[in-house]
Coordinates of C-alpha atoms and ligand atoms in Angstrom, one line a residue:
M271 CA 11.1 -48.1 63.0
L272 CA 12.4 -49.9 60.2
Y273 CA 16.1 -50.7 59.8
G274 CA 16.7 -49.1 63.4
R275 CA 15.7 -45.8 62.1
Q276 CA 13.3 -43.7 63.3
I277 CA 10.8 -42.7 60.4
A278 CA 8.3 -39.3 59.6
V279 CA 5.7 -39.3 57.3
V280 CA 5.3 -35.5 56.5
V281 CA 1.6 -35.2 54.7
P282 CA 0.8 -32.0 53.3
A283 CA -3.3 -31.2 53.2
F284 CA -5.4 -29.0 51.6
N285 CA -9.3 -29.7 51.3
E286 CA -8.6 -33.1 51.3
E287 CA -11.7 -33.6 53.8
K288 CA -12.6 -37.4 51.4
F289 CA -9.4 -38.8 51.8
I290 CA -7.2 -37.8 54.6
V291 CA -8.9 -40.5 57.1
R292 CA -8.0 -43.1 54.4
T293 CA -4.6 -41.7 53.9
L294 CA -3.7 -42.0 57.3
R295 CA -5.3 -45.3 58.1
S296 CA -3.0 -46.3 55.3
V297 CA 0.4 -45.6 56.9
P298 CA 2.4 -48.7 57.7
R299 CA 3.0 -49.6 61.2
F300 CA 6.7 -49.5 61.0
I301 CA 6.4 -45.5 60.8
D302 CA 6.9 -43.9 64.1
Q303 CA 5.4 -40.3 63.6
I304 CA 2.8 -38.9 60.7
V305 CA 3.0 -35.0 60.7
V306 CA -0.1 -33.5 58.6
V307 CA 0.3 -29.8 57.6
D308 CA -3.1 -28.8 57.4
D309 CA -2.8 -25.6 55.2
A310 CA -5.9 -23.4 56.1
S311 CA -8.4 -26.0 54.2
T312 CA -11.6 -24.6 54.1
D313 CA -13.2 -28.1 54.2
A314 CA -13.1 -30.4 57.3
T315 CA -9.4 -31.8 56.5
A316 CA -8.0 -31.1 60.1
D317 CA -11.3 -32.4 62.0
R318 CA -11.4 -35.6 60.1
A319 CA -7.6 -36.2 60.5
A320 CA -8.1 -35.1 64.3
R321 CA -10.5 -37.8 65.0
V322 CA -8.0 -40.7 63.7
R323 CA -7.1 -42.6 66.6
D324 CA -3.7 -43.1 66.0
E325 CA -1.3 -41.5 68.9
R326 CA 1.4 -41.3 66.3
V327 CA -0.5 -38.4 64.3
S328 CA 0.2 -34.7 65.1
I329 CA -1.5 -31.9 62.5
L330 CA 0.0 -28.9 62.3
R331 CA -3.2 -26.0 61.7
M332 CA -1.9 -23.6 59.3
A333 CA -3.4 -20.1 60.1
S334 CA -3.2 -19.1 56.1
N335 CA -2.4 -21.1 53.2
R336 CA 1.3 -20.7 52.1
G337 CA 1.5 -24.1 49.8
V338 CA 2.6 -27.7 49.7
G339 CA 6.2 -26.8 49.1
A340 CA 5.9 -24.2 52.4
A341 CA 3.8 -27.1 54.0
I342 CA 6.9 -29.8 53.8
A343 CA 9.5 -27.4 54.8
T344 CA 7.2 -27.5 57.9
G345 CA 6.7 -31.1 58.4
Y346 CA 10.1 -31.8 57.9
A347 CA 11.5 -29.2 60.4
R348 CA 8.8 -30.6 62.9
A349 CA 9.6 -34.6 62.1
L350 CA 13.7 -33.4 62.8
N351 CA 12.9 -31.7 65.6
R352 CA 10.9 -34.6 67.1
G353 CA 14.4 -36.9 66.1
A354 CA 13.4 -38.5 62.8
D355 CA 16.1 -40.4 61.3
W356 CA 14.4 -40.8 58.0
I357 CA 11.2 -38.2 56.4
V358 CA 8.9 -39.2 53.9
V359 CA 6.5 -37.4 52.1
M360 CA 3.5 -39.3 51.5
A361 CA 0.0 -36.9 49.7
A362 CA -2.9 -36.5 51.6
D363 CA -5.2 -37.6 48.9
N364 CA -4.3 -41.3 48.7
Q365 CA -2.5 -41.0 45.5
M366 CA 0.6 -42.6 46.9
D367 CA 1.0 -46.5 47.7
P368 CA 1.8 -47.3 51.2
G369 CA 3.1 -50.8 49.4
D370 CA 5.6 -48.9 47.9
L371 CA 7.1 -47.4 51.0
R372 CA 9.9 -50.4 51.7
A373 CA 11.2 -50.3 48.4
L374 CA 11.5 -46.4 48.7
L375 CA 13.6 -46.7 51.9
R376 CA 16.0 -49.4 50.7
P377 CA 18.2 -47.0 48.8
L378 CA 18.4 -45.2 52.3
A379 CA 19.1 -48.5 53.9
S380 CA 21.8 -49.3 52.0
G381 CA 23.7 -46.4 52.4
D382 CA 23.1 -45.5 48.7
A383 CA 21.3 -42.4 48.6
D384 CA 20.6 -39.5 50.3
Y385 CA 16.8 -38.8 48.5
V386 CA 14.7 -41.0 47.4
K387 CA 11.7 -40.1 45.1
G388 CA 9.0 -42.1 43.3
N389 CA 9.2 -42.8 39.4
R390 CA 5.7 -43.3 38.0
L391 CA 6.5 -42.9 34.5
G392 CA 8.4 -46.4 34.9
H393 CA 5.6 -48.5 36.4
A394 CA 3.8 -51.0 33.9
S395 CA 0.5 -49.5 34.9
V396 CA 1.5 -45.8 34.1
R397 CA -0.3 -45.4 30.4
A398 CA -4.0 -47.0 31.6
S399 CA -3.8 -45.1 34.7
M400 CA -2.1 -42.0 34.7
P401 CA -4.3 -39.2 32.4
F402 CA -2.2 -38.8 29.1
V403 CA -1.8 -35.1 29.8
R404 CA -0.4 -35.6 33.0
R405 CA 2.3 -38.2 31.4
V406 CA 3.1 -35.7 28.5
G407 CA 3.4 -32.7 30.5
N408 CA 5.7 -34.8 33.4
A409 CA 7.8 -35.9 30.8
I410 CA 9.0 -32.9 29.6
L411 CA 9.1 -31.2 33.3
T412 CA 11.4 -34.2 33.7
R413 CA 13.6 -33.3 30.7
L414 CA 14.0 -29.4 31.8
T415 CA 14.6 -30.8 35.1
R416 CA 17.5 -32.5 33.8
L417 CA 19.1 -29.8 32.2
A418 CA 18.2 -27.0 34.9
C419 CA 19.7 -29.4 37.9
G420 CA 22.0 -31.4 36.0
T421 CA 20.8 -34.7 36.9
P422 CA 20.4 -36.3 33.7
H423 CA 19.3 -40.2 35.4
L424 CA 16.1 -38.6 37.0
T425 CA 12.9 -39.5 36.0
D426 CA 9.3 -38.2 37.0
S427 CA 10.5 -35.1 38.5
Q428 CA 7.2 -34.0 39.8
C429 CA 6.8 -37.1 41.7
G430 CA 6.1 -36.0 45.2
Y431 CA 6.2 -39.7 46.8
T432 CA 10.2 -38.9 48.3
V433 CA 12.2 -39.8 51.7
I434 CA 15.2 -37.6 53.1
T435 CA 17.7 -38.3 55.2
R436 CA 18.2 -36.3 58.5
Q437 CA 21.6 -34.9 57.3
A438 CA 20.1 -33.8 53.7
A439 CA 17.3 -32.5 55.2
L440 CA 19.3 -30.3 58.0
A441 CA 21.5 -28.9 55.4
L442 CA 18.5 -27.3 53.2
P443 CA 17.6 -23.7 54.0
L444 CA 13.5 -25.1 54.7
D445 CA 12.5 -20.9 55.2
R446 CA 14.1 -20.3 51.6
L447 CA 12.6 -23.1 49.3
Y448 CA 10.2 -22.5 46.8
P449 CA 6.6 -22.9 48.7
R450 CA 4.5 -23.7 46.2
Y451 CA 3.4 -26.1 42.7
G452 CA 6.9 -26.7 41.8
Y453 CA 9.0 -27.2 45.1
P454 CA 9.9 -30.8 43.6
I455 CA 12.8 -29.0 41.4
D456 CA 13.4 -26.4 43.5
L457 CA 14.2 -29.0 46.3
I458 CA 16.3 -31.2 43.4
S459 CA 18.2 -28.5 42.4
R460 CA 19.5 -27.6 46.0
L461 CA 20.2 -31.6 47.0
T462 CA 22.3 -32.0 44.1
L463 CA 24.1 -28.4 44.5
Q464 CA 24.6 -29.5 48.4
G465 CA 26.2 -33.1 46.9
A466 CA 23.3 -35.4 47.9
R467 CA 23.2 -38.5 46.0
I468 CA 19.2 -38.9 44.5
T469 CA 18.1 -42.2 43.8
D470 CA 14.5 -43.1 41.5
V471 CA 12.6 -46.0 42.8
V472 CA 9.6 -46.9 40.5
V473 CA 6.1 -46.7 42.4
R474 CA 2.5 -47.4 41.5
P475 CA 0.8 -44.5 39.7
I476 CA -2.8 -43.7 41.4
Y477 CA -5.2 -41.9 40.0
G478 CA -9.2 -42.3 41.0
D479 CA -11.8 -39.7 42.1
E480 CA -9.5 -37.0 43.6
E481 CA -8.9 -33.3 42.1
S482 CA -5.7 -31.7 41.5
G483 CA -5.0 -28.5 42.7
I484 CA -2.8 -27.6 40.0
R485 CA -3.7 -24.9 37.6
L486 CA -1.9 -24.5 34.2
T487 CA -2.2 -21.1 33.5
R488 CA -1.1 -20.1 37.0
D489 CA 1.5 -23.2 37.9
V490 CA 2.9 -23.3 34.8
P491 CA 4.7 -19.7 34.2
R492 CA 5.6 -20.2 38.2
I493 CA 7.4 -23.5 37.4
L494 CA 9.3 -22.5 34.7
W495 CA 10.7 -19.5 36.6
I496 CA 11.8 -22.4 39.2
L497 CA 13.6 -24.0 36.3
A498 CA 15.3 -21.1 35.4
R499 CA 16.2 -20.5 39.0
A500 CA 17.6 -23.7 39.2
A501 CA 19.8 -23.3 35.8
F502 CA 20.9 -20.1 37.1
R503 CA 22.0 -21.3 40.3
R504 CA 23.4 -24.2 38.9
A505 CA 25.8 -22.1 36.4
A506 CA 26.8 -20.0 39.5
A507 CA 28.2 -22.2 41.4
T508 CA 30.1 -23.9 38.4
T509 CA 31.6 -20.6 37.8
V510 CA 32.7 -20.3 41.3
A511 CA 34.0 -23.2 41.4
R512 CA 35.9 -23.3 38.2
R513 CA 37.6 -19.7 39.9
L514 CA 38.6 -21.3 43.0
P515 CA 42.2 -21.5 42.7
A516 CA 43.4 -25.3 42.1
A517 CA 44.2 -27.1 45.8
A518 CA 48.3 -27.4 45.8
P519 CA 49.5 -30.9 45.6
I520 CA 50.2 -32.7 49.5
R521 CA 54.2 -32.8 49.4
S522 CA 55.5 -35.3 52.0
Ligands
GDP649 N1 -0.4 -28.2 52.9 C1 -0.9 -27.9 51.4 N2 -0.9 -29.0 50.6 C2 -1.0 -28.8 49.4 C3 -1.4 -27.6 48.7 N3 -1.7 -27.6 47.6 C4 -1.6 -29.0 47.8 N4 -1.6 -29.7 48.8 C5 -1.3 -31.1 48.7 O1 -0.2 -31.9 48.4 C6 -0.8 -33.1 47.7 C7 -0.1 -33.0 46.2 O2 -1.4 -32.0 45.8 P1 -2.2 -31.9 44.5 O3 -3.2 -31.0 44.1 O4 -2.7 -33.3 44.5 O5 -1.1 -32.1 43.3 P2 -1.6 -33.8 42.5 O6 -1.4 -34.9 42.8 O7 0.2 -33.4 41.8 O8 -2.0 -33.2 40.6 C8 -2.3 -33.1 47.9 O9 -2.2 -34.3 49.5 C9 -2.5 -31.7 48.7 O10 -3.4 -32.4 49.5 C10 -1.4 -26.8 49.9 O11 -1.3 -25.6 49.7 N5 -0.8 -26.6 51.4
MG650 MG1 -3.4 -35.0 44.0

């Protein structure tokens, strides 16, 4: 508990046997529940997670791999079911600094946001720690996401370190979220259209000896498709809003 809220951490995990234990051990004590979604890993991820002695940890073992977006949706559903007020997402490869968690929760505590996401690009160490290609790719995707979703102030659109309120998560069609890499754009698009307030908080970028599962030739076309869909969804919503008759003035 922090700020009187029950807080869950969802950890999507696919073949992270090297990092999962370190990640779970690093979750601060003020977190009430930790939901690991093991997506049919072919290594010892689930077994190693199960051996961590921490009564807060529960592990959902998926029968087949559906992707990181689908895993997060599954984790959200479980955390909501268990009464979470706020739900954090932290990667299983130890790339998110638990020291940033309090700062990430602050805009929710003050009632200024419904969804808070990390911004690694604004951190002083970004040039030294984030690989150049990632930095450029991220900057391009951030610009495209701003256009597609109508979120001009958003930065580092691909950052997976996030927190969502119970209300915002309940309003999402969890079974229809984009299931694979690129899911942050789909999430931002849907949250914006449902009127959620999204805020960025600077977090530390961490790049060590973990490997990314992103494959450019496979995932870039998928991400472009998600961007196009987000732009179309926004255009459709704007058109519908314009066609609705203006409300009659209230007369006393
Ligand atoms: N459950 C699940 N998690 C995944 C999948 N692919 C990636 N992840 C997890 O999502 C997080 C981020 O993935 P990663 O490949 O490191 O992406 P990057 O850090 O953005 O390059 C890590 O915790 C991965 O284990 C998947 O198919 N299913
Ligand atoms: Mg990673």
